[in-house]
PDB file of C-alpha atoms in Angstrom:
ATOM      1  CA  UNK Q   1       0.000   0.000   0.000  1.00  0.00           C
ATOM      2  CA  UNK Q   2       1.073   3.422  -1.033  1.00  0.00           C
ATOM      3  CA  UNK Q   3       2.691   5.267   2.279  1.00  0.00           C
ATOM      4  CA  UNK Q   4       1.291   8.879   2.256  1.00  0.00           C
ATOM      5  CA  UNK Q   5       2.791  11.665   4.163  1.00  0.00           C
ATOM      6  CA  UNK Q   6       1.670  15.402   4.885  1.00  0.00           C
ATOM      7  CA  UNK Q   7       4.732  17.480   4.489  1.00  0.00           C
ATOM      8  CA  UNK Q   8       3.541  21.081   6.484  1.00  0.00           C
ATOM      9  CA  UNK Q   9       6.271  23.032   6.399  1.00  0.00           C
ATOM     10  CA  UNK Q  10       7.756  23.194   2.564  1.00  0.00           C
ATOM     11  CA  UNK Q  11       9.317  26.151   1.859  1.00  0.00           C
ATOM     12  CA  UNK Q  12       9.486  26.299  -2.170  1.00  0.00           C
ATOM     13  CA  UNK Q  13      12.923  27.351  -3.379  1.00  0.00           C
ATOM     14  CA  UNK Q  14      12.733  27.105  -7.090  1.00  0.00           C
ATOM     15  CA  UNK Q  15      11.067  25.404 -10.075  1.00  0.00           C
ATOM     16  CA  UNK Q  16      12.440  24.063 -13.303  1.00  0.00           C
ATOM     17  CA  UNK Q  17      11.929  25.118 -16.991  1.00  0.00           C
ATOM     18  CA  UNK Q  18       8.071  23.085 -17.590  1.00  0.00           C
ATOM     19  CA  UNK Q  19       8.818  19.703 -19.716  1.00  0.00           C
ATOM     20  CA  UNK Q  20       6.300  17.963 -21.965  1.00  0.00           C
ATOM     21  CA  UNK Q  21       6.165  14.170 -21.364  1.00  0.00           C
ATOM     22  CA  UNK Q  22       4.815  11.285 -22.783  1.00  0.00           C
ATOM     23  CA  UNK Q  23       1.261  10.980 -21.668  1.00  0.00           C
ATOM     24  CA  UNK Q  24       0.259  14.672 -22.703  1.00  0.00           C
ATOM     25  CA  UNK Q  25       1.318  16.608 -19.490  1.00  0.00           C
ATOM     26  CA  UNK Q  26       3.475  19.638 -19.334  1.00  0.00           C
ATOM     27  CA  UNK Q  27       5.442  19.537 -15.967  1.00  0.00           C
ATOM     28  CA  UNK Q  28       7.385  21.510 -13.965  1.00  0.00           C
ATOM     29  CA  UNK Q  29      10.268  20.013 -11.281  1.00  0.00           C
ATOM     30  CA  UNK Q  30       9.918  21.757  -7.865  1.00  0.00           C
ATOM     31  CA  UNK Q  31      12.872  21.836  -5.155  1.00  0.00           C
ATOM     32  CA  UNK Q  32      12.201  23.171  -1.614  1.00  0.00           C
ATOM     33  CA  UNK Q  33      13.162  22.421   1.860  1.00  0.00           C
ATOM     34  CA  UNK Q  34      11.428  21.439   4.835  1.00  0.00           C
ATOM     35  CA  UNK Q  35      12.582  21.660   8.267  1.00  0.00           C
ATOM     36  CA  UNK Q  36      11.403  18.217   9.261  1.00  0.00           C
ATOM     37  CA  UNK Q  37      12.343  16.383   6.167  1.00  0.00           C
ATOM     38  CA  UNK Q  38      15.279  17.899   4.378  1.00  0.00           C
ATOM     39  CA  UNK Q  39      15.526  18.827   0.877  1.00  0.00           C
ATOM     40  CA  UNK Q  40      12.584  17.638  -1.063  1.00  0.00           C
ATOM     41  CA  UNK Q  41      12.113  17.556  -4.754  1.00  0.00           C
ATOM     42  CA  UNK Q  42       8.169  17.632  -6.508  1.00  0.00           C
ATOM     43  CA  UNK Q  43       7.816  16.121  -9.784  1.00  0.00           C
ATOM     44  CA  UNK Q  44       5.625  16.256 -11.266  1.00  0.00           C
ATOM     45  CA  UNK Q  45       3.522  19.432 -10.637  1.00  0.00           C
ATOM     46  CA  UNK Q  46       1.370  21.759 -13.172  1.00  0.00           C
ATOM     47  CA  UNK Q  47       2.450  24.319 -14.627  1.00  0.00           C
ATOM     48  CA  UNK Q  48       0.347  26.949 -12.918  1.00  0.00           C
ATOM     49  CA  UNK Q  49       0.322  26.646  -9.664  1.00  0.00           C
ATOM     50  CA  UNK Q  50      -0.056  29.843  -7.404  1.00  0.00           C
ATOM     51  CA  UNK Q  51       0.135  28.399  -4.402  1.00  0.00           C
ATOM     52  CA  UNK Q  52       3.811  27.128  -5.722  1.00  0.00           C
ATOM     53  CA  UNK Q  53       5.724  30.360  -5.951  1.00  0.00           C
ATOM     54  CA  UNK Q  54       9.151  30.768  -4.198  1.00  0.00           C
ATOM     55  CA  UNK Q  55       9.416  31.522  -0.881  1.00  0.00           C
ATOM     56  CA  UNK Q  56       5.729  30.399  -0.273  1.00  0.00           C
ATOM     57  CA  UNK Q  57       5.991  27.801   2.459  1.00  0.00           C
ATOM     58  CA  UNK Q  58       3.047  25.229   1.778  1.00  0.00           C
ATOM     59  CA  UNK Q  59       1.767  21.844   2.913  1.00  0.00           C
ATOM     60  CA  UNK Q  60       1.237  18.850   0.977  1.00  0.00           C
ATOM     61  CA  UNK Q  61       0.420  15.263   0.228  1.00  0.00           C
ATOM     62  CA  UNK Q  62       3.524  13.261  -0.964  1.00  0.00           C
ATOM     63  CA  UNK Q  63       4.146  10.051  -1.680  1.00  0.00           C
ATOM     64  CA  UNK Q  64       7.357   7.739  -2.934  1.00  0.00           C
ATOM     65  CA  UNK Q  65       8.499   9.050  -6.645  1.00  0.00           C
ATOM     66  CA  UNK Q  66       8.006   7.182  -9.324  1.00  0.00           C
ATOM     67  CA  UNK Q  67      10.113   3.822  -9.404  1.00  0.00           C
ATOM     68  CA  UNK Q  68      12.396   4.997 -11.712  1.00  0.00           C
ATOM     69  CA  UNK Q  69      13.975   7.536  -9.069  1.00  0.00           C
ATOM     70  CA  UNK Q  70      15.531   6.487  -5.887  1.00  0.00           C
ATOM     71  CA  UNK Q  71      16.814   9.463  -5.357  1.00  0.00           C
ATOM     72  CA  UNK Q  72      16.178  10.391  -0.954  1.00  0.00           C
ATOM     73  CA  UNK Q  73      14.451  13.765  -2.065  1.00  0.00           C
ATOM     74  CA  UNK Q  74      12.516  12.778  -4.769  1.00  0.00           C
ATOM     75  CA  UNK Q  75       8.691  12.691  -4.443  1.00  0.00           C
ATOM     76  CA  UNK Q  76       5.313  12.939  -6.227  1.00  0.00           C
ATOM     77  CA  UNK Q  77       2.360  14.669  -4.743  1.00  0.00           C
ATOM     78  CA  UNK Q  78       0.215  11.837  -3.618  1.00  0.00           C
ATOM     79  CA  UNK Q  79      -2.428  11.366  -6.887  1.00  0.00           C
ATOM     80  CA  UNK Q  80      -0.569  13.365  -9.359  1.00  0.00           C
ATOM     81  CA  UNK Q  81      -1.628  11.178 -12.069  1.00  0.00           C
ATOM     82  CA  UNK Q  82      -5.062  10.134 -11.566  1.00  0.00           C
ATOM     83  CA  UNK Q  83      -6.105  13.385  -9.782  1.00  0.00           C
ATOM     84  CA  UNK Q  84      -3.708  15.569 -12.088  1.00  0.00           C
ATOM     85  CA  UNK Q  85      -6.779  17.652 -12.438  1.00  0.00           C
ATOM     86  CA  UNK Q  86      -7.561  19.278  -9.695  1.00  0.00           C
ATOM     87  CA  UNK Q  87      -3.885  18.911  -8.123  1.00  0.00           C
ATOM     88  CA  UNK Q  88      -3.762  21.726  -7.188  1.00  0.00           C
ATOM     89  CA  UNK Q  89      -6.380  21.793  -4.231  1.00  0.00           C
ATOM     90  CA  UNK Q  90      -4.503  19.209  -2.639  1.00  0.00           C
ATOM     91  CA  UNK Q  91      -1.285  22.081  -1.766  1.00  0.00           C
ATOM     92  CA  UNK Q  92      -2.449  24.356   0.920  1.00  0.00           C
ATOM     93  CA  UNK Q  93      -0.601  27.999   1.102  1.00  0.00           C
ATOM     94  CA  UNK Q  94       0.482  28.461   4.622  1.00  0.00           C
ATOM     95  CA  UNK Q  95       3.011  31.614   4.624  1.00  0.00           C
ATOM     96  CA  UNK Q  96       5.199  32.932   3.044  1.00  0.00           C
ATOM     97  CA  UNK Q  97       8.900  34.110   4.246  1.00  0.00           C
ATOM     98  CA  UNK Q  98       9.867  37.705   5.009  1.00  0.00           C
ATOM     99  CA  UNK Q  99      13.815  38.972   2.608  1.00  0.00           C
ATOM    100  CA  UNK Q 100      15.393  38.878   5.729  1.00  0.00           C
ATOM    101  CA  UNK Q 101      13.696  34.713   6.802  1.00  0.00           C
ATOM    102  CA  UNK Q 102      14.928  33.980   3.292  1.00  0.00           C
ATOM    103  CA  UNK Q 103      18.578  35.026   3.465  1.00  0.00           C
ATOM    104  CA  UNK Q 104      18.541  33.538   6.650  1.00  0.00           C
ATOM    105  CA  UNK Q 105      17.791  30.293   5.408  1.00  0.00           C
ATOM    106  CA  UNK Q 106      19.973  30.647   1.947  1.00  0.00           C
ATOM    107  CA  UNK Q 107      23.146  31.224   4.827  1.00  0.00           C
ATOM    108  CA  UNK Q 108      21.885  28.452   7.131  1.00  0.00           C
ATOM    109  CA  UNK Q 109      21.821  25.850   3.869  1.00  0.00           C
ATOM    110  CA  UNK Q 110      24.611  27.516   1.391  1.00  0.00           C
ATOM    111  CA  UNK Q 111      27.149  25.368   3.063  1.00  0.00           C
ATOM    112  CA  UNK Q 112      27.594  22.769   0.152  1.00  0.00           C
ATOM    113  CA  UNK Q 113      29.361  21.922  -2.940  1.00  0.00           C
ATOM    114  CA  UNK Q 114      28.775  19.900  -5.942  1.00  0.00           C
ATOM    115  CA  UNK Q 115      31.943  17.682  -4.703  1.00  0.00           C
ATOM    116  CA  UNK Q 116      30.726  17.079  -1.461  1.00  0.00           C
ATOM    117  CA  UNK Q 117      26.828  16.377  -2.387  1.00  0.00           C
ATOM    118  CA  UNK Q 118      28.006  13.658  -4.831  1.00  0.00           C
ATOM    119  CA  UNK Q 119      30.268  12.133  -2.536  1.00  0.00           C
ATOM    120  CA  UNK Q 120      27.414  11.277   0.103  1.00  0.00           C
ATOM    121  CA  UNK Q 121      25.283  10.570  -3.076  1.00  0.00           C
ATOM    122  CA  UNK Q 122      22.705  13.761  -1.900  1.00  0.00           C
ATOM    123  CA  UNK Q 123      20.564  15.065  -4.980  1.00  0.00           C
ATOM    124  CA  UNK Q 124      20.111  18.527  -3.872  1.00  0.00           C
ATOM    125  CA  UNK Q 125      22.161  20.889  -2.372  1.00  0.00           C
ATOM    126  CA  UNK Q 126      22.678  25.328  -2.181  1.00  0.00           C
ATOM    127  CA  UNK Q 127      26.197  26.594  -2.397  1.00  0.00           C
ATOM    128  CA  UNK Q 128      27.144  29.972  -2.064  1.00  0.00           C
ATOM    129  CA  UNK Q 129      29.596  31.629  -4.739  1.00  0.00           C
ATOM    130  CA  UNK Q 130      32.978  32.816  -3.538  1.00  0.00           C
ATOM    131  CA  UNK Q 131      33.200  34.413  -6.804  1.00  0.00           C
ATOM    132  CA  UNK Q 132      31.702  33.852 -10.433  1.00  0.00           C
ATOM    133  CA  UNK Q 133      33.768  33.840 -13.217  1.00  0.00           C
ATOM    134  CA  UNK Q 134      31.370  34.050 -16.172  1.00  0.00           C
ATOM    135  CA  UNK Q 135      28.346  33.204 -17.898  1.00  0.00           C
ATOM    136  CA  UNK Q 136      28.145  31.909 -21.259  1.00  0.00           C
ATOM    137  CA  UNK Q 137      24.995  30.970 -23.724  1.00  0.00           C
ATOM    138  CA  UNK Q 138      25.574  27.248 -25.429  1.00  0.00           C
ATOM    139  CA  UNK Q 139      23.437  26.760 -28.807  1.00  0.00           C
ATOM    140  CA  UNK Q 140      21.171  23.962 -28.513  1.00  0.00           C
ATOM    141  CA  UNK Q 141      21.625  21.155 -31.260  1.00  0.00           C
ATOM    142  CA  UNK Q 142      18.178  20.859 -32.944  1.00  0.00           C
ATOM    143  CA  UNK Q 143      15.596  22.035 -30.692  1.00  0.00           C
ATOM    144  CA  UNK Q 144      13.328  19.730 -30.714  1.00  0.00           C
ATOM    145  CA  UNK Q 145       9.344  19.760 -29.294  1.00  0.00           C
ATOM    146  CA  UNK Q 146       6.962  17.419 -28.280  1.00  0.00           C
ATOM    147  CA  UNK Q 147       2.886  16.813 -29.444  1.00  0.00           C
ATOM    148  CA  UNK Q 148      -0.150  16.166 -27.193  1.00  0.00           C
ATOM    149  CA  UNK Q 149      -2.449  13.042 -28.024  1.00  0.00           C
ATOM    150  CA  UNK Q 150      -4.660  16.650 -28.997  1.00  0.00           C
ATOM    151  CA  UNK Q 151      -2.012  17.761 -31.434  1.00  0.00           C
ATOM    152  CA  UNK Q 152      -0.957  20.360 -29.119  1.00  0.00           C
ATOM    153  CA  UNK Q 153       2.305  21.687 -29.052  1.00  0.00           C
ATOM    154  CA  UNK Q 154       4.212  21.800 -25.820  1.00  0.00           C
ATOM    155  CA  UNK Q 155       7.440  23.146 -25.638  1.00  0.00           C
ATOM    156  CA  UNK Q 156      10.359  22.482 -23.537  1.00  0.00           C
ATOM    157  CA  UNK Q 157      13.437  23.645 -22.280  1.00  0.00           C
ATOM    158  CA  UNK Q 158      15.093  21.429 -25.045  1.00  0.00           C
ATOM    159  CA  UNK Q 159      13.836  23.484 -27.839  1.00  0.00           C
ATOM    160  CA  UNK Q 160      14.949  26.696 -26.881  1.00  0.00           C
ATOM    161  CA  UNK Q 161      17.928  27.929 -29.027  1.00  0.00           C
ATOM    162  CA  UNK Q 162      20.537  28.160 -25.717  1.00  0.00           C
ATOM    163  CA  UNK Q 163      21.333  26.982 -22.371  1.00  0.00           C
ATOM    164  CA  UNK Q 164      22.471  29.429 -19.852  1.00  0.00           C
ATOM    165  CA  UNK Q 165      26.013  27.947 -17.857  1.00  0.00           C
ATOM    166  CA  UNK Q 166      27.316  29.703 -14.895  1.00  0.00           C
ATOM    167  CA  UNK Q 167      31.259  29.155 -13.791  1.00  0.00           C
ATOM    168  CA  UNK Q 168      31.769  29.719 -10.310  1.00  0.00           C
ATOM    169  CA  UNK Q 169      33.614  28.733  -7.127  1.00  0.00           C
ATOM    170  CA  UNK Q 170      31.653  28.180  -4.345  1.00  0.00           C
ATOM    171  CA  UNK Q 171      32.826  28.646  -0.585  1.00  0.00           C
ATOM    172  CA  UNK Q 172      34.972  26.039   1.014  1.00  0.00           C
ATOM    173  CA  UNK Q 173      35.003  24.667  -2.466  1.00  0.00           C
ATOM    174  CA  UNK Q 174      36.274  20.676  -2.939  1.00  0.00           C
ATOM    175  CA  UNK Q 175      36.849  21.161  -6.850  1.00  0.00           C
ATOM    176  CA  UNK Q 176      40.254  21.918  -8.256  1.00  0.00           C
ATOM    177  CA  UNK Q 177      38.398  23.581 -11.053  1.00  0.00           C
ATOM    178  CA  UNK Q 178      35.322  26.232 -10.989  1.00  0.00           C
ATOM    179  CA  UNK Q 179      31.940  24.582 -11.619  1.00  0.00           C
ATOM    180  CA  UNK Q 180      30.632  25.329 -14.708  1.00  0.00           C
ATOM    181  CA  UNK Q 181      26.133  24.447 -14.617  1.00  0.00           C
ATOM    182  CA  UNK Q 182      23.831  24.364 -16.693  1.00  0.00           C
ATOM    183  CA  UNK Q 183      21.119  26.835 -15.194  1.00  0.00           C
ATOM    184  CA  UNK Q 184      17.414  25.838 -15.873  1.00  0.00           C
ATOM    185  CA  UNK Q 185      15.233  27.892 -13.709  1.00  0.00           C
ATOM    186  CA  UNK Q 186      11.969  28.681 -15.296  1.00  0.00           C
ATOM    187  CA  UNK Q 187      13.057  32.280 -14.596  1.00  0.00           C
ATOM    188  CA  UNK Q 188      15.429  32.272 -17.572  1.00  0.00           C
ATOM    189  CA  UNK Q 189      13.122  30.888 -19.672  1.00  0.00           C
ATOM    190  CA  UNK Q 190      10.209  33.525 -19.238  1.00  0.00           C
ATOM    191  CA  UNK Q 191      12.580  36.138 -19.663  1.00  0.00           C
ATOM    192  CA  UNK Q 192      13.861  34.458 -23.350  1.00  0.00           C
ATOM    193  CA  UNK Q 193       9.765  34.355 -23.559  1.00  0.00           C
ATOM    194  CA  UNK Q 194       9.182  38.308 -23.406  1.00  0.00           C
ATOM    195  CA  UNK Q 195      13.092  39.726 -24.585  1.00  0.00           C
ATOM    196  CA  UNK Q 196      14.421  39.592 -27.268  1.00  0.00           C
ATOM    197  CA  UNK Q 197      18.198  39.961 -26.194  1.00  0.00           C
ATOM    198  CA  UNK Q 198      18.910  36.508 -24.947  1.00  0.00           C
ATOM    199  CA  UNK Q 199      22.169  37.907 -23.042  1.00  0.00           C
ATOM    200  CA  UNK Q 200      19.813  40.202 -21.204  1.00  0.00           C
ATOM    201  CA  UNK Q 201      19.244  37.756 -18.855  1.00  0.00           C
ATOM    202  CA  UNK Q 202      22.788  37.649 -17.403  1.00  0.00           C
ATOM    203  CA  UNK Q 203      21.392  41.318 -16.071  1.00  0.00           C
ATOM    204  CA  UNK Q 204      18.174  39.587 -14.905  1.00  0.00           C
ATOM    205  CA  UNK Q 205      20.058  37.510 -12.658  1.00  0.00           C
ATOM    206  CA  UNK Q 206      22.215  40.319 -11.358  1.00  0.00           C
ATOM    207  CA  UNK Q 207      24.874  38.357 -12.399  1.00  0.00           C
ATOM    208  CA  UNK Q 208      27.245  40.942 -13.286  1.00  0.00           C
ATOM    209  CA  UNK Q 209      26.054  43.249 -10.150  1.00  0.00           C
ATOM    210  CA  UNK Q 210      28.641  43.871  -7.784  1.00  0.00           C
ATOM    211  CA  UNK Q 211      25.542  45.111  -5.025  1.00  0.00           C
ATOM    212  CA  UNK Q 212      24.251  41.280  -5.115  1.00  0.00           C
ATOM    213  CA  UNK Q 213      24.869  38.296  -3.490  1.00  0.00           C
ATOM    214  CA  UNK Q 214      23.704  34.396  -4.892  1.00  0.00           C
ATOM    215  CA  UNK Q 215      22.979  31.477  -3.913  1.00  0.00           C
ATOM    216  CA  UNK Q 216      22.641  28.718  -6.442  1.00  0.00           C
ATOM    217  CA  UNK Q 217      20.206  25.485  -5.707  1.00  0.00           C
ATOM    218  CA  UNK Q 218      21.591  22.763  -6.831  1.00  0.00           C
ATOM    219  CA  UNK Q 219      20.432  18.900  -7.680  1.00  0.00           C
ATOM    220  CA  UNK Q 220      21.733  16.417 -10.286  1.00  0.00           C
ATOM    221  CA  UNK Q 221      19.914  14.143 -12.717  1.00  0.00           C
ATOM    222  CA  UNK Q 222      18.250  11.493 -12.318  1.00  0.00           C
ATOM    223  CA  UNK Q 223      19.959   9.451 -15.414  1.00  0.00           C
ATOM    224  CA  UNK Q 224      22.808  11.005 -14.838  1.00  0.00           C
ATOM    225  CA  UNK Q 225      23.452  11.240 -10.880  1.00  0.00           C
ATOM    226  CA  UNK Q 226      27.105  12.813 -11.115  1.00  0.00           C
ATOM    227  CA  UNK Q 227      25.644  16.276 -13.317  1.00  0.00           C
ATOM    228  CA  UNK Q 228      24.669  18.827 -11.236  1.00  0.00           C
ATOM    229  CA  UNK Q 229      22.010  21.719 -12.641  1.00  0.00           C
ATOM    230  CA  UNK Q 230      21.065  25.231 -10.850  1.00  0.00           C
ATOM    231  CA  UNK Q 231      17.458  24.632 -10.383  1.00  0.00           C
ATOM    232  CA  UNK Q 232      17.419  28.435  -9.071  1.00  0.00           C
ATOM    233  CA  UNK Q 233      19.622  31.297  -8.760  1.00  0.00           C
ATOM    234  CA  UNK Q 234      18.709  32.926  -5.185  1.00  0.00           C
ATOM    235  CA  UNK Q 235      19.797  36.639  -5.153  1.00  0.00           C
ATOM    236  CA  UNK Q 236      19.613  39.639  -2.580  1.00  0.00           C
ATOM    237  CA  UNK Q 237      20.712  43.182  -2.380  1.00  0.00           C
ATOM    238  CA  UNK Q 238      23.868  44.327  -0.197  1.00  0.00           C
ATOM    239  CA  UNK Q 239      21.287  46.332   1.727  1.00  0.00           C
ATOM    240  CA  UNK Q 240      18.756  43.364   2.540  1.00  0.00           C
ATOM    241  CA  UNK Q 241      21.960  41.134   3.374  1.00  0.00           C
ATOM    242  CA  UNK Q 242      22.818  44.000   6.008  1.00  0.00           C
ATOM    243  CA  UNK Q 243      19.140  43.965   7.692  1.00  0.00           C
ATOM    244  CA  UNK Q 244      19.034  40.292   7.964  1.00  0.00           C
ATOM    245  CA  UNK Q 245      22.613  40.471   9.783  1.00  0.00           C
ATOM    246  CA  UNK Q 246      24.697  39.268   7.592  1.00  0.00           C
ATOM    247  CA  UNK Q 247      27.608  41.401   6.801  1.00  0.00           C
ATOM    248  CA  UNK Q 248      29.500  40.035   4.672  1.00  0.00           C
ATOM    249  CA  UNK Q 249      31.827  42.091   1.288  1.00  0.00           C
ATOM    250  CA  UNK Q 250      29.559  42.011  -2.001  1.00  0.00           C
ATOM    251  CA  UNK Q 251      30.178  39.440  -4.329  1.00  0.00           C
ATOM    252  CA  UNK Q 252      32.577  40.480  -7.490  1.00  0.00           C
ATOM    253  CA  UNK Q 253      30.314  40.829 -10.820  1.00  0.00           C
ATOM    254  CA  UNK Q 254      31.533  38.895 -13.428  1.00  0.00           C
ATOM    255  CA  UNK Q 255      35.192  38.780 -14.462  1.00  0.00           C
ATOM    256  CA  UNK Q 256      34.139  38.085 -18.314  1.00  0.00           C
ATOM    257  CA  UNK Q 257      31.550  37.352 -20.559  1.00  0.00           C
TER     258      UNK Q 257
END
């Protein structure tokens, strides 16, 4: 018998670029964190989902993910198939956290790296950037899209004609070489949505700000559990750092392009 357990204090951190997949649904990956369980990953959830936006701490059904992932984190909301439907009334809104709650919990948690996480074989992580080196946009090989049973056409992250990769180092970092990740928060992909300078959103991301500080969430693959993605870049001003007591130097903007 399915084990199904309410998870009441998710705070959502970030959601992935929506995916088409086979059955006709468009998904979206969610990461959060919950102070009783850890990291947790969602998949799959709808697209719209209000109740799902980041920083909005929620509660929710879960059960065990799908077979094919064994991943700790990884769960579905409990009926996401056969109630995929009304899904939504099964999440429950039950705050939301204040700047200064939010870069209190990106310093508790930014203690990782990508080194470290795959060592103890841990899907998600949040690192914090001693520096970041550059950003670069990769063409895509043959975007490619995906058809509903209805002949609708649902688009991915796949056919979009770049990938966004941040290089950085993060703090305490185990590599002898700056990460360099594929980013794939939805974020970047509404913004390639409404712009039409795809280097624009470098800016978005205040990448190249030196008033900013990041975070980067973190998980790998589930085919390919040694790749790790940013699922979200997390970013504050100097001044909101400052009233939530952290005083720490501003991160350096970009050294190149």
């Amino acid at each position: 018998m399915t084990r199904i357990r309410q998870i009441d204090d998710l705070v959502v951190l970030g959601r992935a670029a929506p995916e088409p997949i086979s059955d006709g649904r468009h998904t979206v990956c969610l990461g959060g964190y919950s102070d009783t369980l850890g990291y947790v990953r969602l998949y799959p959830t709808q697209k719209r989902m209000k109740e799902l936006q980041r920083w909005n701490v929620v509660s929710v059904p879960v059960e065990s993910a799908a077979p094919n992932d064994t991943r700790d984190e990884s769960y579905k909301i409990a009926g996401s198939k056969d109630e995929w439907d009304i899904l939504h009334r099964k999440i429950e809104k039950i705050g939301s956290l204040t700047k200064s709650e939010q870069i209190q919990l990106c310093e508790k948690l930014g203690v990782d790296c990508r080194h470290r996480l795959n060592e103890n074989h841990i899907s998600l992580g949040m690192v914090k950037p001693a520096a970041i080196h550059g950003c670069q946009l990769k063409p895509q090989d043959d975007p490619t899209y995906q058809v509903t049973l209805t002949g609708e056409r649902q688009e991915g992250k796949s056919e979009y004609p770049y990938k966004l990769y941040i290089e950085y180092e993060c703090e305490n970092c185990l590599a002898k070489n700056p990460h360099n990740q594929s980013c794939i928060e939805w974020g970047v992909y509404q913004y390639w949505n409404k712009n039409d300078d795809p280097e624009g959103v470098i800016d978005a991301l205040w990448l190249n700000d030196d008033d900013a500080h990041h975070y980067f969430f973190i998980g790998n693959l589930n085919h390919h559990r040694t790749t790790y993605i940013i699922i979200s870049v997390l970013r504050f001003k100097e001044q909101d750092m400052l009233i939530a007591g952290v005083n720490t130097p501003s991160q350096p903007g970009l050294d190149s392009f």
